[in-house]
Structure formats: C-alpha cells, structure tokens
C-alpha cells in the first residue's frame, strides 16, 4: 500500500482550470482522478500552475490542479509563484510550496533547486532551500544535484558561450589580449564538460569568418565547479569562466576585425557529458 509524502498546499484549492496536458502528445488527461503512468519521460503542463517532469515509470494522480499524489517514481516540479500553493503527496511527509523548482522521489525524498519548501511529517518540520535535500523529513548530505541525474538522462540543454573582451579591443603586436570566455546553461542537472586540459582544447577563434585555432596552453580556468576526477561541471547556477590570452599573431590584417569564439566538444563522453557546439557573439576589434 502506497504511503503519502505530502508537499502540502497552503489552502485547499477547488477543481478549477483546465486539465493537465501531456506535452509530448498534446493531449489532456481525461479526468482529475485518473492515474497517469509515464511510459517514457513525460512532461505534464498544468494550466496557470506550472510543469511536472516525470521519470519513466513514475505514477501519479491529481486531486485538483494544485494537489498531486505521487505513488511511485520521480517527478520534478516547476511551479509558478503563487499564494495558492501546491502539493505533492508521497510517503508520510508534507511539503508546502508557493512557487519553486523542486523534485520528489517516492516515497520520501525531497530536493530543492530554486525557492524554498517546508517539509512536514510525524517527525516534525524541516525547511529546505536551494541545493538542499531530505529523506523522510531529515536533512541529508547529498545535495539536490545528486538527485537530478535521472533528469539529465532526458534533457540535453544548450550551452551558451559569451566572449567578454574586458574592454581590451585593440590588437597590438606583442601584447596578448586577456579575454574571458564564459560558458552558461539553463540545465538544472549538472553537465560535465571534461577535464580542464580537454576543455581548453575545444575553443577556436573566428576572425572575419575565418577559423583560427586557439593555443590551449593560453586558456586557464578562472571559476568553475569540479566534478568527479577533476572534471568541469556546469549548471544553471554555476557558469564556467575561463581566461584566454589571445595571440595578436592570429590577426593577419590591420584595421577593424570581427571576432567570435566557438566551443565544440570532442568525442563522446560519459552519459551526463554535454556534447555539441556553442558560438559566442561577435566583437569588433581594432588591429594595429
């Protein structure tokens, strides 16, 4: 018999609004009390409330648009800020939210990415903030990112690259330009980019639409999170900042030039490694 961990709503909400819609098929659920089992990774859009992302095999049912019972599996909720609150039940705990990004793994695991939740159970109450997690209403050492690995299997968010010239836009012989390269993503689950020496080799400079290799030894990590074996990890709250000493010899013609940087990962990596390409905005420089 399935218990009930509750992520409780602040006040009871009547059954109003449209039925949740399965984003992948575009079809709404047939009724509020219908049990929904995700045969594959699925996204449920709750009109005027938010999104629920379900791991394959997760089962839940709605009591109304703001009261959900999670019977098994994993769900990640992105709830719009509202004074009406939102509730997910699964186990013996109760979590109150008014707008946040959090996940629940049946029967009693809760983790928060953004915002805050209140977890209540027979053991008492517990407040969780960003990057915190609890099991059976007890704070655990593992952070929210450790519980998001299942989500990383299905979502492959884009990585954005920004070129920050730091006001150094005049190219002079013998004077390397120290520019910042900033990698960002909207990914909730951490993306693995590779070890620092590998990441440094993934960049190239585009000068007036002509690709020119950047010397990996001139690229250093300024600010980044470390993962297993010293790999660089990236998520929505933690960009990766690198400093690149750009060789003036890469600019062959005097006058104005438009430059950008491209980041392209090398061969296949681990399951959670990001693969793809990102291109920065173009910046005008003056070559002397």
Tab-separated table of C-alpha atoms in Angstrom:
chain	number	residue	atom	x	y	z
A	1	UNK	CA	0.000	0.000	0.000
A	2	UNK	CA	1.449	3.317	-1.043
A	3	UNK	CA	2.013	5.844	1.698
A	4	UNK	CA	1.698	9.583	1.303
A	5	UNK	CA	4.640	12.021	1.423
A	6	UNK	CA	2.895	15.366	1.141
A	7	UNK	CA	4.218	18.572	-0.306
A	8	UNK	CA	1.254	20.412	1.050
A	9	UNK	CA	-0.651	23.351	-0.308
A	10	UNK	CA	-1.282	26.320	1.934
A	11	UNK	CA	-5.045	26.209	1.466
A	12	UNK	CA	-7.481	23.835	-0.192
A	13	UNK	CA	-7.962	24.584	-3.871
A	14	UNK	CA	-11.178	23.594	-5.681
A	15	UNK	CA	-11.058	21.835	-9.035
A	16	UNK	CA	-10.792	24.757	-11.371
A	17	UNK	CA	-8.869	25.382	-14.550
A	18	UNK	CA	-8.081	23.074	-17.442
A	19	UNK	CA	-6.883	19.521	-17.095
A	20	UNK	CA	-3.142	18.817	-17.238
A	21	UNK	CA	-1.795	18.263	-20.751
A	22	UNK	CA	0.864	15.726	-21.740
A	23	UNK	CA	3.267	17.989	-23.624
A	24	UNK	CA	4.767	15.196	-25.754
A	25	UNK	CA	1.365	14.219	-27.197
A	26	UNK	CA	-0.576	17.453	-26.789
A	27	UNK	CA	-3.447	15.518	-25.178
A	28	UNK	CA	-5.049	16.423	-21.823
A	29	UNK	CA	-5.754	13.851	-19.126
A	30	UNK	CA	-9.309	12.535	-19.276
A	31	UNK	CA	-10.188	13.475	-15.683
A	32	UNK	CA	-8.629	14.679	-12.446
A	33	UNK	CA	-8.706	11.334	-10.647
A	34	UNK	CA	-7.203	9.293	-13.472
A	35	UNK	CA	-3.944	7.604	-12.568
A	36	UNK	CA	-1.184	8.598	-15.010
A	37	UNK	CA	1.859	6.389	-15.525
A	38	UNK	CA	4.720	7.717	-17.622
A	39	UNK	CA	5.617	5.017	-20.146
A	40	UNK	CA	8.555	7.223	-21.087
A	41	UNK	CA	9.951	10.528	-19.849
A	42	UNK	CA	6.913	12.808	-19.839
A	43	UNK	CA	6.054	16.432	-19.161
A	44	UNK	CA	2.674	17.488	-17.784
A	45	UNK	CA	1.614	21.101	-18.266
A	46	UNK	CA	-0.805	22.281	-15.572
A	47	UNK	CA	-2.503	25.440	-16.904
A	48	UNK	CA	-1.712	28.528	-14.794
A	49	UNK	CA	0.271	26.381	-12.330
A	50	UNK	CA	3.449	25.018	-13.877
A	51	UNK	CA	5.166	21.889	-15.202
A	52	UNK	CA	5.722	18.387	-13.874
A	53	UNK	CA	8.513	16.288	-15.395
A	54	UNK	CA	8.131	12.557	-14.806
A	55	UNK	CA	10.770	9.887	-14.966
A	56	UNK	CA	9.909	6.776	-16.961
A	57	UNK	CA	7.665	4.550	-14.851
A	58	UNK	CA	6.510	7.284	-12.463
A	59	UNK	CA	2.836	7.101	-11.447
A	60	UNK	CA	0.712	9.920	-10.048
A	61	UNK	CA	-2.838	11.213	-9.901
A	62	UNK	CA	-4.334	14.667	-9.490
A	63	UNK	CA	-6.885	15.599	-6.858
A	64	UNK	CA	-7.035	19.045	-8.444
A	65	UNK	CA	-4.658	21.391	-10.229
A	66	UNK	CA	-2.690	22.033	-7.039
A	67	UNK	CA	-2.904	18.690	-5.242
A	68	UNK	CA	-0.997	15.692	-6.591
A	69	UNK	CA	-0.383	12.203	-5.240
A	70	UNK	CA	2.903	10.615	-6.353
A	71	UNK	CA	2.535	6.857	-5.986
A	72	UNK	CA	5.907	5.805	-7.387
A	73	UNK	CA	8.934	7.066	-9.254
A	74	UNK	CA	10.427	10.536	-9.698
A	75	UNK	CA	8.844	13.880	-10.517
A	76	UNK	CA	10.385	17.321	-10.897
A	77	UNK	CA	8.084	20.312	-10.444
A	78	UNK	CA	8.481	23.817	-11.806
A	79	UNK	CA	5.712	25.784	-10.104
A	80	UNK	CA	4.893	29.397	-10.855
A	81	UNK	CA	4.968	31.771	-7.874
A	82	UNK	CA	1.511	31.982	-6.344
A	83	UNK	CA	-0.114	32.465	-2.968
A	84	UNK	CA	-2.339	29.460	-3.687
A	85	UNK	CA	0.413	26.948	-3.051
A	86	UNK	CA	0.996	23.490	-4.464
A	87	UNK	CA	1.042	19.987	-3.019
A	88	UNK	CA	2.547	16.634	-3.856
A	89	UNK	CA	1.862	13.692	-1.544
A	90	UNK	CA	4.036	10.583	-1.336
A	91	UNK	CA	5.010	8.928	1.924
A	92	UNK	CA	4.487	10.405	5.373
A	93	UNK	CA	5.758	13.937	4.806
A	94	UNK	CA	4.122	17.199	3.736
A	95	UNK	CA	5.846	19.924	1.693
A	96	UNK	CA	4.422	23.428	1.350
A	97	UNK	CA	5.427	25.440	-1.707
A	98	UNK	CA	4.225	28.690	-3.229
A	99	UNK	CA	6.419	28.707	-6.301
A	100	UNK	CA	9.683	26.899	-6.733
A	101	UNK	CA	11.624	24.208	-8.586
A	102	UNK	CA	11.844	21.010	-6.602
A	103	UNK	CA	11.761	17.267	-7.006
A	104	UNK	CA	10.219	14.306	-5.238
A	105	UNK	CA	11.293	10.678	-5.386
A	106	UNK	CA	8.760	8.305	-3.873
A	107	UNK	CA	8.297	7.558	-1.129
A	108	UNK	CA	10.010	10.270	0.891
A	109	UNK	CA	12.880	12.129	-0.828
A	110	UNK	CA	12.634	15.871	-1.475
A	111	UNK	CA	15.194	18.159	-3.104
A	112	UNK	CA	15.110	21.833	-3.981
A	113	UNK	CA	16.766	23.649	-6.877
A	114	UNK	CA	15.182	27.099	-6.550
A	115	UNK	CA	12.989	28.693	-3.916
A	116	UNK	CA	12.073	27.015	-0.641
A	117	UNK	CA	9.765	24.296	0.646
A	118	UNK	CA	8.521	23.224	4.049
A	119	UNK	CA	8.553	19.502	4.712
A	120	UNK	CA	6.295	18.186	7.477
A	121	UNK	CA	5.951	14.645	8.784
A	122	UNK	CA	5.326	12.810	12.060
A	123	UNK	CA	8.978	13.592	12.832
A	124	UNK	CA	8.393	17.355	12.700
A	125	UNK	CA	9.029	20.141	10.206
A	126	UNK	CA	12.009	20.917	8.029
A	127	UNK	CA	12.702	23.903	5.780
A	128	UNK	CA	14.702	23.281	2.619
A	129	UNK	CA	16.364	25.921	0.467
A	130	UNK	CA	18.218	25.773	-2.851
A	131	UNK	CA	20.560	22.775	-3.263
A	132	UNK	CA	19.242	21.024	-0.169
A	133	UNK	CA	17.587	17.618	0.129
A	134	UNK	CA	15.833	15.499	2.731
A	135	UNK	CA	14.818	11.878	3.194
A	136	UNK	CA	11.868	11.166	5.487
A	137	UNK	CA	11.969	14.804	6.635
A	138	UNK	CA	15.610	14.569	7.661
A	139	UNK	CA	18.273	16.716	6.053
A	140	UNK	CA	20.807	14.621	4.129
A	141	UNK	CA	24.324	15.436	2.986
A	142	UNK	CA	23.655	14.779	-0.695
A	143	UNK	CA	22.624	17.961	-2.489
A	144	UNK	CA	19.790	18.441	-4.962
A	145	UNK	CA	22.101	17.907	-7.936
A	146	UNK	CA	22.738	14.319	-6.819
A	147	UNK	CA	19.026	13.596	-7.200
A	148	UNK	CA	18.780	15.190	-10.658
A	149	UNK	CA	20.787	12.571	-12.515
A	150	UNK	CA	17.642	10.894	-13.815
A	151	UNK	CA	16.563	14.209	-15.360
A	152	UNK	CA	19.944	14.651	-17.036
A	153	UNK	CA	19.336	11.413	-18.969
A	154	UNK	CA	16.462	13.016	-20.864
A	155	UNK	CA	17.232	16.716	-21.030
A	156	UNK	CA	20.153	17.932	-23.132
A	157	UNK	CA	20.027	21.703	-22.622
A	158	UNK	CA	22.042	24.049	-24.770
A	159	UNK	CA	25.300	25.595	-23.607
A	160	UNK	CA	25.801	29.287	-24.294
A	161	UNK	CA	29.180	30.928	-24.820
A	162	UNK	CA	29.895	34.581	-24.107
A	163	UNK	CA	33.024	36.448	-25.126
A	164	UNK	CA	33.946	39.173	-22.624
A	165	UNK	CA	36.835	41.258	-24.027
A	166	UNK	CA	37.012	43.254	-20.767
A	167	UNK	CA	37.333	46.463	-22.801
A	168	UNK	CA	40.510	45.119	-24.429
A	169	UNK	CA	39.597	45.535	-28.096
A	170	UNK	CA	42.796	46.985	-29.557
A	171	UNK	CA	45.185	44.421	-31.000
A	172	UNK	CA	48.842	45.436	-30.866
A	173	UNK	CA	51.898	43.335	-31.842
A	174	UNK	CA	53.423	41.518	-28.881
A	175	UNK	CA	50.563	42.368	-26.491
A	176	UNK	CA	48.251	39.373	-25.870
A	177	UNK	CA	44.624	40.202	-25.151
A	178	UNK	CA	43.300	38.595	-21.991
A	179	UNK	CA	39.679	37.853	-22.698
A	180	UNK	CA	37.160	35.934	-20.619
A	181	UNK	CA	35.227	33.029	-22.118
A	182	UNK	CA	32.017	32.295	-20.198
A	183	UNK	CA	30.064	29.048	-20.594
A	184	UNK	CA	26.479	29.066	-19.300
A	185	UNK	CA	23.471	26.752	-19.406
A	186	UNK	CA	19.871	26.528	-18.222
A	187	UNK	CA	20.434	22.912	-17.186
A	188	UNK	CA	19.177	22.030	-13.720
A	189	UNK	CA	21.220	18.849	-13.550
A	190	UNK	CA	24.981	19.405	-13.788
A	191	UNK	CA	26.556	18.945	-17.216
A	192	UNK	CA	30.061	17.514	-17.416
A	193	UNK	CA	32.306	19.281	-19.917
A	194	UNK	CA	35.509	17.310	-19.370
A	195	UNK	CA	38.813	17.815	-17.608
A	196	UNK	CA	40.367	21.318	-17.733
A	197	UNK	CA	43.085	20.354	-20.216
A	198	UNK	CA	40.457	18.858	-22.526
A	199	UNK	CA	38.049	21.780	-22.268
A	200	UNK	CA	40.842	24.187	-23.178
A	201	UNK	CA	41.286	22.359	-26.490
A	202	UNK	CA	37.644	22.802	-27.511
A	203	UNK	CA	37.916	26.516	-28.379
A	204	UNK	CA	38.696	28.197	-31.677
A	205	UNK	CA	38.738	31.851	-32.712
A	206	UNK	CA	36.793	33.127	-35.732
A	207	UNK	CA	38.316	36.275	-37.271
A	208	UNK	CA	36.264	37.788	-40.111
A	209	UNK	CA	34.618	34.380	-40.651
A	210	UNK	CA	37.972	32.550	-40.815
A	211	UNK	CA	38.602	29.912	-38.120
A	212	UNK	CA	41.932	30.075	-36.299
A	213	UNK	CA	42.967	27.686	-33.527
A	214	UNK	CA	43.494	28.983	-30.019
A	215	UNK	CA	46.530	27.765	-28.097
A	216	UNK	CA	45.140	25.552	-25.311
A	217	UNK	CA	48.106	26.425	-23.094
A	218	UNK	CA	46.938	30.044	-23.127
A	219	UNK	CA	43.488	29.147	-21.739
A	220	UNK	CA	43.109	28.815	-17.976
A	221	UNK	CA	40.150	28.116	-15.707
A	222	UNK	CA	39.211	31.148	-13.583
A	223	UNK	CA	35.993	29.930	-11.977
A	224	UNK	CA	34.308	26.547	-12.333
A	225	UNK	CA	32.797	23.738	-10.278
A	226	UNK	CA	34.695	20.480	-10.080
A	227	UNK	CA	33.126	17.075	-10.557
A	228	UNK	CA	34.439	13.521	-10.391
A	229	UNK	CA	38.115	13.112	-11.360
A	230	UNK	CA	38.506	16.895	-11.543
A	231	UNK	CA	36.110	17.326	-14.468
A	232	UNK	CA	34.398	20.680	-15.038
A	233	UNK	CA	30.683	20.772	-14.246
A	234	UNK	CA	28.168	23.335	-15.380
A	235	UNK	CA	24.580	24.068	-14.304
A	236	UNK	CA	22.090	26.924	-14.261
A	237	UNK	CA	23.567	28.411	-11.088
A	238	UNK	CA	27.245	27.815	-11.832
A	239	UNK	CA	28.787	29.094	-15.098
A	240	UNK	CA	32.341	28.283	-16.109
A	241	UNK	CA	34.704	31.226	-16.627
A	242	UNK	CA	37.994	30.817	-18.482
A	243	UNK	CA	40.703	33.343	-19.286
A	244	UNK	CA	42.259	33.261	-22.732
A	245	UNK	CA	45.453	35.097	-23.690
A	246	UNK	CA	44.743	35.757	-27.380
A	247	UNK	CA	47.866	35.871	-29.557
A	248	UNK	CA	47.971	39.065	-31.695
A	249	UNK	CA	49.564	36.946	-34.418
A	250	UNK	CA	46.137	35.448	-35.121
A	251	UNK	CA	45.089	38.785	-36.668
A	252	UNK	CA	46.675	38.995	-40.107
A	253	UNK	CA	45.250	42.259	-41.431
A	254	UNK	CA	45.193	45.726	-39.951
A	255	UNK	CA	42.004	47.638	-39.402
A	256	UNK	CA	38.687	46.608	-37.917
A	257	UNK	CA	38.001	42.906	-37.488
A	258	UNK	CA	35.017	40.988	-36.173
A	259	UNK	CA	35.828	38.107	-33.879
A	260	UNK	CA	33.924	35.438	-32.009
A	261	UNK	CA	34.795	32.201	-30.239
A	262	UNK	CA	33.434	28.702	-30.897
A	263	UNK	CA	33.341	25.905	-28.330
A	264	UNK	CA	32.957	22.366	-29.711
A	265	UNK	CA	33.334	19.319	-27.505
A	266	UNK	CA	35.449	16.406	-28.629
A	267	UNK	CA	34.223	12.764	-28.922
A	268	UNK	CA	31.605	11.015	-26.831
A	269	UNK	CA	31.918	11.302	-23.059
A	270	UNK	CA	30.137	9.945	-20.047
A	271	UNK	CA	26.391	9.614	-20.005
A	272	UNK	CA	25.907	13.044	-18.444
A	273	UNK	CA	28.600	14.779	-20.528
A	274	UNK	CA	27.455	17.537	-22.817
A	275	UNK	CA	28.217	17.184	-26.495
A	276	UNK	CA	27.711	19.912	-29.043
A	277	UNK	CA	28.837	23.345	-30.165
A	278	UNK	CA	28.316	26.894	-28.930
A	279	UNK	CA	29.229	30.155	-30.624
A	280	UNK	CA	29.710	33.497	-28.884
A	281	UNK	CA	28.512	36.884	-30.019
A	282	UNK	CA	30.789	38.809	-32.388
A	283	UNK	CA	33.014	41.577	-31.029
A	284	UNK	CA	34.669	44.342	-33.067
A	285	UNK	CA	38.412	44.888	-32.512
A	286	UNK	CA	40.911	47.303	-33.991
A	287	UNK	CA	44.106	45.689	-35.329
A	288	UNK	CA	47.178	47.923	-35.429
